[in-house]
CSV table of C-alpha atoms in Angstrom, one decimal:
chain,number,residue,atom,x,y,z
A,20,MET,CA,-13.4,10.7,-16.3
A,21,ALA,CA,-16.7,12.2,-15.1
A,22,SER,CA,-17.4,15.8,-16.2
A,23,MET,CA,-18.8,16.6,-12.7
A,24,PRO,CA,-17.3,15.7,-9.4
A,25,PRO,CA,-19.2,13.1,-7.3
A,26,ALA,CA,-21.5,14.2,-4.5
A,27,HIS,CA,-19.2,12.9,-1.8
A,28,CYS,CA,-16.2,10.6,-1.2
A,29,LEU,CA,-17.2,7.5,0.9
A,30,ILE,CA,-13.5,6.8,1.7
A,31,CYS,CA,-12.9,10.3,3.2
A,32,GLU,CA,-16.2,10.2,5.1
A,33,ASP,CA,-15.3,6.9,6.8
A,34,GLU,CA,-14.0,7.0,10.4
A,35,ARG,CA,-10.5,5.8,9.2
A,36,HIS,CA,-10.0,9.1,7.3
A,37,TYR,CA,-11.4,12.6,7.6
A,38,VAL,CA,-13.0,15.5,5.7
A,39,ASP,CA,-11.0,18.8,6.0
A,40,LYS,CA,-12.7,21.5,8.0
A,41,ASN,CA,-13.2,23.4,4.7
A,42,GLY,CA,-15.1,20.5,3.2
A,43,GLN,CA,-14.3,18.1,0.4
A,44,ALA,CA,-12.3,19.5,-2.6
A,45,TRP,CA,-12.0,18.0,-6.1
A,46,THR,CA,-9.4,18.3,-8.8
A,47,THR,CA,-8.7,16.5,-12.1
A,48,ARG,CA,-5.6,15.0,-13.6
A,49,GLU,CA,-5.5,17.8,-16.2
A,50,GLU,CA,-5.4,20.4,-13.5
A,51,LEU,CA,-2.5,18.7,-11.8
A,52,LEU,CA,-0.3,18.2,-14.8
A,53,GLY,CA,2.8,20.4,-14.8
A,54,ASN,CA,2.4,21.4,-11.2
A,55,TYR,CA,4.0,18.3,-9.7
A,56,LYS,CA,6.7,15.8,-10.5
A,57,ASN,CA,7.1,12.2,-9.6
A,58,GLN,CA,10.4,11.1,-8.1
A,59,PHE,CA,12.0,7.6,-8.4
A,60,LYS,CA,14.4,5.9,-6.0
A,61,PHE,CA,16.3,2.7,-6.6
A,62,GLU,CA,15.7,0.8,-3.4
A,63,GLU,CA,17.4,-2.5,-4.2
A,64,ASN,CA,17.8,-4.8,-7.2
A,65,GLY,CA,14.4,-5.1,-8.8
A,66,LEU,CA,12.6,-2.4,-6.7
A,67,TYR,CA,12.0,1.3,-7.1
A,68,SER,CA,9.9,3.6,-5.0
A,69,ILE,CA,7.8,6.4,-6.6
A,70,TRP,CA,6.4,9.5,-4.9
A,71,THR,CA,5.2,12.9,-5.8
A,72,GLU,CA,6.7,16.3,-5.1
A,73,PRO,CA,5.4,18.7,-3.8
A,74,ARG,CA,3.6,16.4,-1.5
A,75,PHE,CA,0.1,15.6,-2.7
A,76,ALA,CA,-2.8,13.9,-1.0
A,77,ILE,CA,-1.6,11.9,2.0
A,78,GLY,CA,2.0,11.7,0.8
A,79,GLN,CA,2.2,7.9,0.2
A,80,ARG,CA,4.6,6.2,-2.1
A,81,ALA,CA,4.2,3.4,-4.6
A,82,PHE,CA,6.6,0.7,-5.7
A,83,LEU,CA,7.7,-0.7,-9.0
A,84,LEU,CA,8.7,-4.3,-8.6
A,85,GLN,CA,10.5,-6.1,-11.4
A,86,THR,CA,10.4,-9.9,-11.9
A,87,SER,CA,11.3,-12.2,-14.8
A,88,PHE,CA,7.6,-12.5,-15.5
A,89,GLY,CA,7.0,-8.8,-15.7
A,90,ASN,CA,6.7,-5.7,-13.5
A,91,ILE,CA,4.0,-4.9,-11.0
A,92,LEU,CA,3.0,-1.6,-9.4
A,93,TRP,CA,2.4,-2.0,-5.7
A,94,ASP,CA,0.0,0.6,-4.3
A,95,CYS,CA,-0.7,3.8,-6.2
A,96,ILE,CA,-0.1,7.6,-6.2
A,97,SER,CA,-2.5,10.1,-7.7
A,98,TYR,CA,-0.2,11.9,-10.0
A,99,LEU,CA,0.6,10.3,-13.4
A,100,ASP,CA,2.3,12.1,-16.3
A,101,GLN,CA,4.1,11.2,-19.5
A,102,ASP,CA,7.5,11.3,-17.8
A,103,THR,CA,6.4,8.7,-15.3
A,104,ILE,CA,4.9,6.5,-18.1
A,105,ASP,CA,8.2,6.8,-20.1
A,106,PHE,CA,10.4,5.9,-17.1
A,107,ILE,CA,8.4,2.8,-16.3
A,108,ASN,CA,8.2,1.7,-19.9
A,109,LYS,CA,12.0,1.9,-20.0
A,110,LEU,CA,12.1,-0.5,-17.2
A,111,GLY,CA,9.7,-2.9,-19.0
A,112,GLY,CA,6.3,-1.4,-18.4
A,113,LEU,CA,3.7,-3.0,-16.2
A,114,CYS,CA,2.0,-6.4,-16.3
A,115,ALA,CA,-0.2,-5.8,-13.2
A,116,ILE,CA,-1.1,-3.6,-10.3
A,117,ALA,CA,-2.0,-4.5,-6.7
A,118,ILE,CA,-3.3,-2.1,-4.1
A,119,SER,CA,-3.1,-2.7,-0.3
A,120,HIS,CA,-6.3,-0.9,0.7
A,121,PRO,CA,-8.7,1.9,-0.4
A,122,HIS,CA,-6.7,4.9,0.8
A,123,PHE,CA,-4.4,4.2,-2.1
A,124,PHE,CA,-6.9,3.4,-4.8
A,125,THR,CA,-6.5,7.0,-6.1
A,126,THR,CA,-6.1,6.9,-10.0
A,127,MET,CA,-5.4,3.2,-10.2
A,128,VAL,CA,-7.7,2.8,-13.3
A,129,ASP,CA,-5.8,5.6,-15.1
A,130,TRP,CA,-2.5,3.8,-14.3
A,131,SER,CA,-4.0,0.5,-15.7
A,132,ASP,CA,-5.1,2.3,-18.9
A,133,ALA,CA,-1.7,3.9,-19.4
A,134,PHE,CA,0.0,0.6,-19.5
A,135,GLY,CA,-2.4,-1.4,-21.7
A,136,HIS,CA,-5.3,-2.0,-19.3
A,137,VAL,CA,-3.3,-4.3,-17.0
A,138,PRO,CA,-5.2,-6.1,-14.3
A,139,ILE,CA,-5.5,-4.6,-10.8
A,140,TYR,CA,-5.6,-7.2,-8.1
A,141,LEU,CA,-7.8,-6.3,-5.1
A,142,HIS,CA,-9.2,-8.5,-2.3
A,143,LYS,CA,-12.9,-9.3,-2.7
A,144,ASN,CA,-13.5,-7.7,0.7
A,145,LEU,CA,-12.6,-4.3,-0.8
A,146,ASP,CA,-15.2,-4.3,-3.6
A,147,THR,CA,-17.7,-2.1,-1.8
A,148,TRP,CA,-15.0,0.7,-1.5
A,149,VAL,CA,-14.5,1.0,-5.3
A,150,ALA,CA,-15.8,4.3,-6.5
A,151,ARG,CA,-14.8,3.8,-10.1
A,152,PRO,CA,-15.7,0.3,-11.3
A,153,ASP,CA,-13.7,-1.0,-14.3
A,154,PRO,CA,-13.1,-4.3,-16.1
A,155,CYS,CA,-9.4,-4.1,-15.1
A,156,LEU,CA,-10.3,-4.7,-11.5
A,157,GLN,CA,-9.7,-8.4,-10.6
A,158,PHE,CA,-11.1,-9.4,-7.2
A,159,TRP,CA,-9.7,-12.5,-5.4
A,160,GLU,CA,-10.9,-14.4,-2.4
A,161,GLY,CA,-9.2,-16.3,0.4
A,162,SER,CA,-6.1,-15.8,2.4
A,163,THR,CA,-3.3,-15.8,-0.3
A,164,LYS,CA,-3.0,-15.4,-4.1
A,165,ASP,CA,0.1,-16.3,-6.1
A,166,LEU,CA,1.1,-14.0,-8.9
A,167,PHE,CA,3.6,-14.5,-11.7
A,168,ASP,CA,3.8,-18.2,-11.2
A,169,GLY,CA,4.6,-17.8,-7.5
A,170,LYS,CA,7.3,-15.1,-7.9
A,171,LEU,CA,5.0,-12.9,-5.8
A,172,LYS,CA,2.2,-13.6,-3.3
A,173,LEU,CA,-0.7,-11.4,-2.1
A,174,ILE,CA,-1.7,-12.0,1.5
A,175,ASN,CA,-5.0,-10.9,2.9
A,176,THR,CA,-4.1,-9.7,6.4
A,177,GLY,CA,-7.3,-7.8,7.2
A,178,GLY,CA,-6.9,-5.3,10.1
A,179,HIS,CA,-6.9,-1.7,8.8
A,180,PHE,CA,-9.7,-2.9,6.3
A,181,ASP,CA,-11.1,-6.4,6.2
A,182,GLY,CA,-9.7,-6.6,2.6
A,183,SER,CA,-6.3,-5.1,3.4
A,184,GLN,CA,-3.4,-7.0,1.7
A,185,VAL,CA,0.3,-7.1,1.6
A,186,LEU,CA,2.7,-8.2,-1.2
A,187,TYR,CA,5.3,-10.8,-0.5
A,188,TRP,CA,8.5,-10.9,-2.7
A,189,PRO,CA,10.5,-14.0,-1.8
A,190,GLU,CA,13.5,-13.1,-4.0
A,191,GLY,CA,13.9,-9.6,-2.5
A,192,ALA,CA,16.6,-8.7,0.0
A,193,SER,CA,19.0,-11.1,-1.6
A,194,ASN,CA,16.5,-14.0,-1.4
A,195,LYS,CA,15.8,-13.4,2.3
A,196,GLY,CA,12.3,-12.1,1.4
A,197,VAL,CA,10.6,-8.7,1.3
A,198,LEU,CA,7.2,-7.6,2.5
A,199,LEU,CA,5.6,-4.6,1.0
A,200,SER,CA,3.0,-3.6,3.5
A,201,GLY,CA,1.2,-0.4,2.5
A,202,ASP,CA,0.5,1.1,5.9
A,203,ASP,CA,-0.4,-1.9,8.0
A,204,PRO,CA,2.0,-2.9,9.6
A,205,GLN,CA,3.4,0.6,9.6
A,206,ILE,CA,7.0,1.4,10.7
A,207,CYS,CA,7.2,3.5,13.9
A,208,MET,CA,9.5,6.4,14.6
A,209,ASP,CA,11.6,3.8,16.3
A,210,SER,CA,12.2,1.5,13.4
A,211,LYS,CA,12.6,-1.4,15.7
A,212,GLN,CA,8.9,-1.4,16.1
A,213,VAL,CA,5.8,-1.4,13.9
A,214,THR,CA,2.2,-0.7,14.7
A,215,PHE,CA,-1.3,-1.6,13.4
A,216,MET,CA,-4.3,0.7,13.5
A,217,HIS,CA,-7.9,0.8,12.5
A,218,SER,CA,-7.4,4.5,11.9
A,219,PHE,CA,-3.9,6.1,12.0
A,220,LEU,CA,-5.3,9.6,11.5
A,221,ASN,CA,-8.0,9.4,14.2
A,222,TYR,CA,-6.0,7.1,16.6
A,223,ILE,CA,-8.5,4.3,16.7
A,224,PRO,CA,-6.7,1.0,17.6
A,225,LEU,CA,-7.4,-2.5,16.3
A,226,ASN,CA,-8.7,-5.2,18.6
A,227,GLU,CA,-6.7,-8.2,19.7
A,228,LYS,CA,-8.6,-10.6,17.4
A,229,LYS,CA,-7.6,-8.6,14.3
A,230,ILE,CA,-4.0,-8.2,15.4
A,231,ARG,CA,-3.8,-12.0,16.0
A,232,ARG,CA,-5.1,-12.6,12.5
A,233,ILE,CA,-2.5,-10.3,11.0
A,234,LEU,CA,0.3,-12.0,12.9
A,235,GLU,CA,-1.0,-15.4,11.8
A,236,ARG,CA,-1.2,-14.5,8.2
A,237,LEU,CA,2.3,-13.0,8.2
A,238,ARG,CA,3.7,-16.2,9.6
A,239,LEU,CA,2.8,-17.9,6.3
A,240,VAL,CA,5.9,-16.5,4.7
A,241,ASN,CA,9.5,-15.7,5.6
A,242,TYR,CA,10.9,-12.2,5.1
A,243,ASP,CA,13.8,-10.2,6.4
A,244,ARG,CA,12.9,-6.7,5.0
A,245,LEU,CA,9.8,-4.5,5.2
A,246,TYR,CA,8.9,-1.5,3.2
A,247,ASP,CA,5.8,0.6,4.1
A,248,ALA,CA,4.1,3.4,2.3
A,249,PHE,CA,5.5,6.5,4.1
A,250,THR,CA,8.8,8.3,4.6
A,251,ILE,CA,7.2,11.4,6.1
A,252,TYR,CA,7.1,10.4,9.8
A,253,GLY,CA,10.8,10.5,10.6
A,254,THR,CA,11.8,7.2,9.1
A,255,ASP,CA,12.9,6.1,5.6
A,256,GLY,CA,10.0,3.6,5.5
A,257,VAL,CA,12.3,0.5,5.6
A,258,ILE,CA,13.3,-2.1,8.1
A,259,ARG,CA,16.3,-3.6,6.4
A,260,GLU,CA,17.0,-6.6,8.7
A,261,GLY,CA,15.0,-8.7,11.1
A,262,ALA,CA,11.6,-7.4,10.0
A,263,GLN,CA,9.6,-10.5,10.6
A,264,GLN,CA,10.8,-10.8,14.2
A,265,ILE,CA,10.1,-7.0,14.7
A,266,VAL,CA,6.6,-7.4,13.3
A,267,GLN,CA,5.8,-10.4,15.5
A,268,ARG,CA,7.3,-8.8,18.6
A,269,SER,CA,5.5,-5.6,18.0
A,270,GLY,CA,2.2,-7.4,17.6
A,271,GLU,CA,2.6,-9.2,20.9
A,272,ARG,CA,3.5,-5.9,22.6
A,273,TYR,CA,0.4,-4.2,21.0
A,274,CYS,CA,-1.9,-7.0,22.3
A,275,LYS,CA,-0.3,-6.7,25.8
A,276,ALA,CA,-0.9,-2.9,25.8
A,277,ILE,CA,-4.6,-3.1,24.8
A,278,SER,CA,-5.2,-5.8,27.4
A,279,ASN,CA,-3.9,-3.6,30.3
A,280,ASP,CA,-1.0,-5.8,30.9
A,281,LEU,CA,1.8,-3.4,29.7
A,282,ASP,CA,4.1,-2.4,32.6
């Protein structure tokens, strides 16, 4: 890691995020060690969620997904300690990492290094947001990418970022299909709805063209369950049944609202 902090954070300074009124602050992994602890939750067969307590950064969670071809980390949290490494190694380690969008890049290269320099799959449209280039970063192009001989699929939805992606797990939810979305689509306070935003923090909506593209890309697969990145907004971050219908219906409602046609 660099001995001096960077001059600025391009992700924080983008309109999708923000800089605290006291300015940007920097820390190191060494300074964090011992002050936090990662928690693990068994979500369903083959899937664990991982988050940090006390809450750190924006409070997102990551997921460890197990397949017969190996394990993948979906999205990333900043805090990584030996207890976390040991826990994941007991479950078979990692063969790969994939990140939905730049707000969750965090310490992804450290995670890769800790598990044998495993590849990190990012969509090519995210390459300009990478602040720490590394050979482990594997950029892909197009609308979909199969992983682990088709056991998993990355889908470039765009929307929140042009390179935003989701992870599709067809064997999840008892073979009904699981979508791991990061935060786009994001589950609302009413878990019968999801939303899509250019900026969640600054309340900037997406336009209809981008919403239509997301809906089109998510019709490429069949899924019944949806996990997003957060459990801090009054939900448990899961739609357990009927997720695909909820996503499509919510997208249509969104388009109606921004076109002034909502009653």
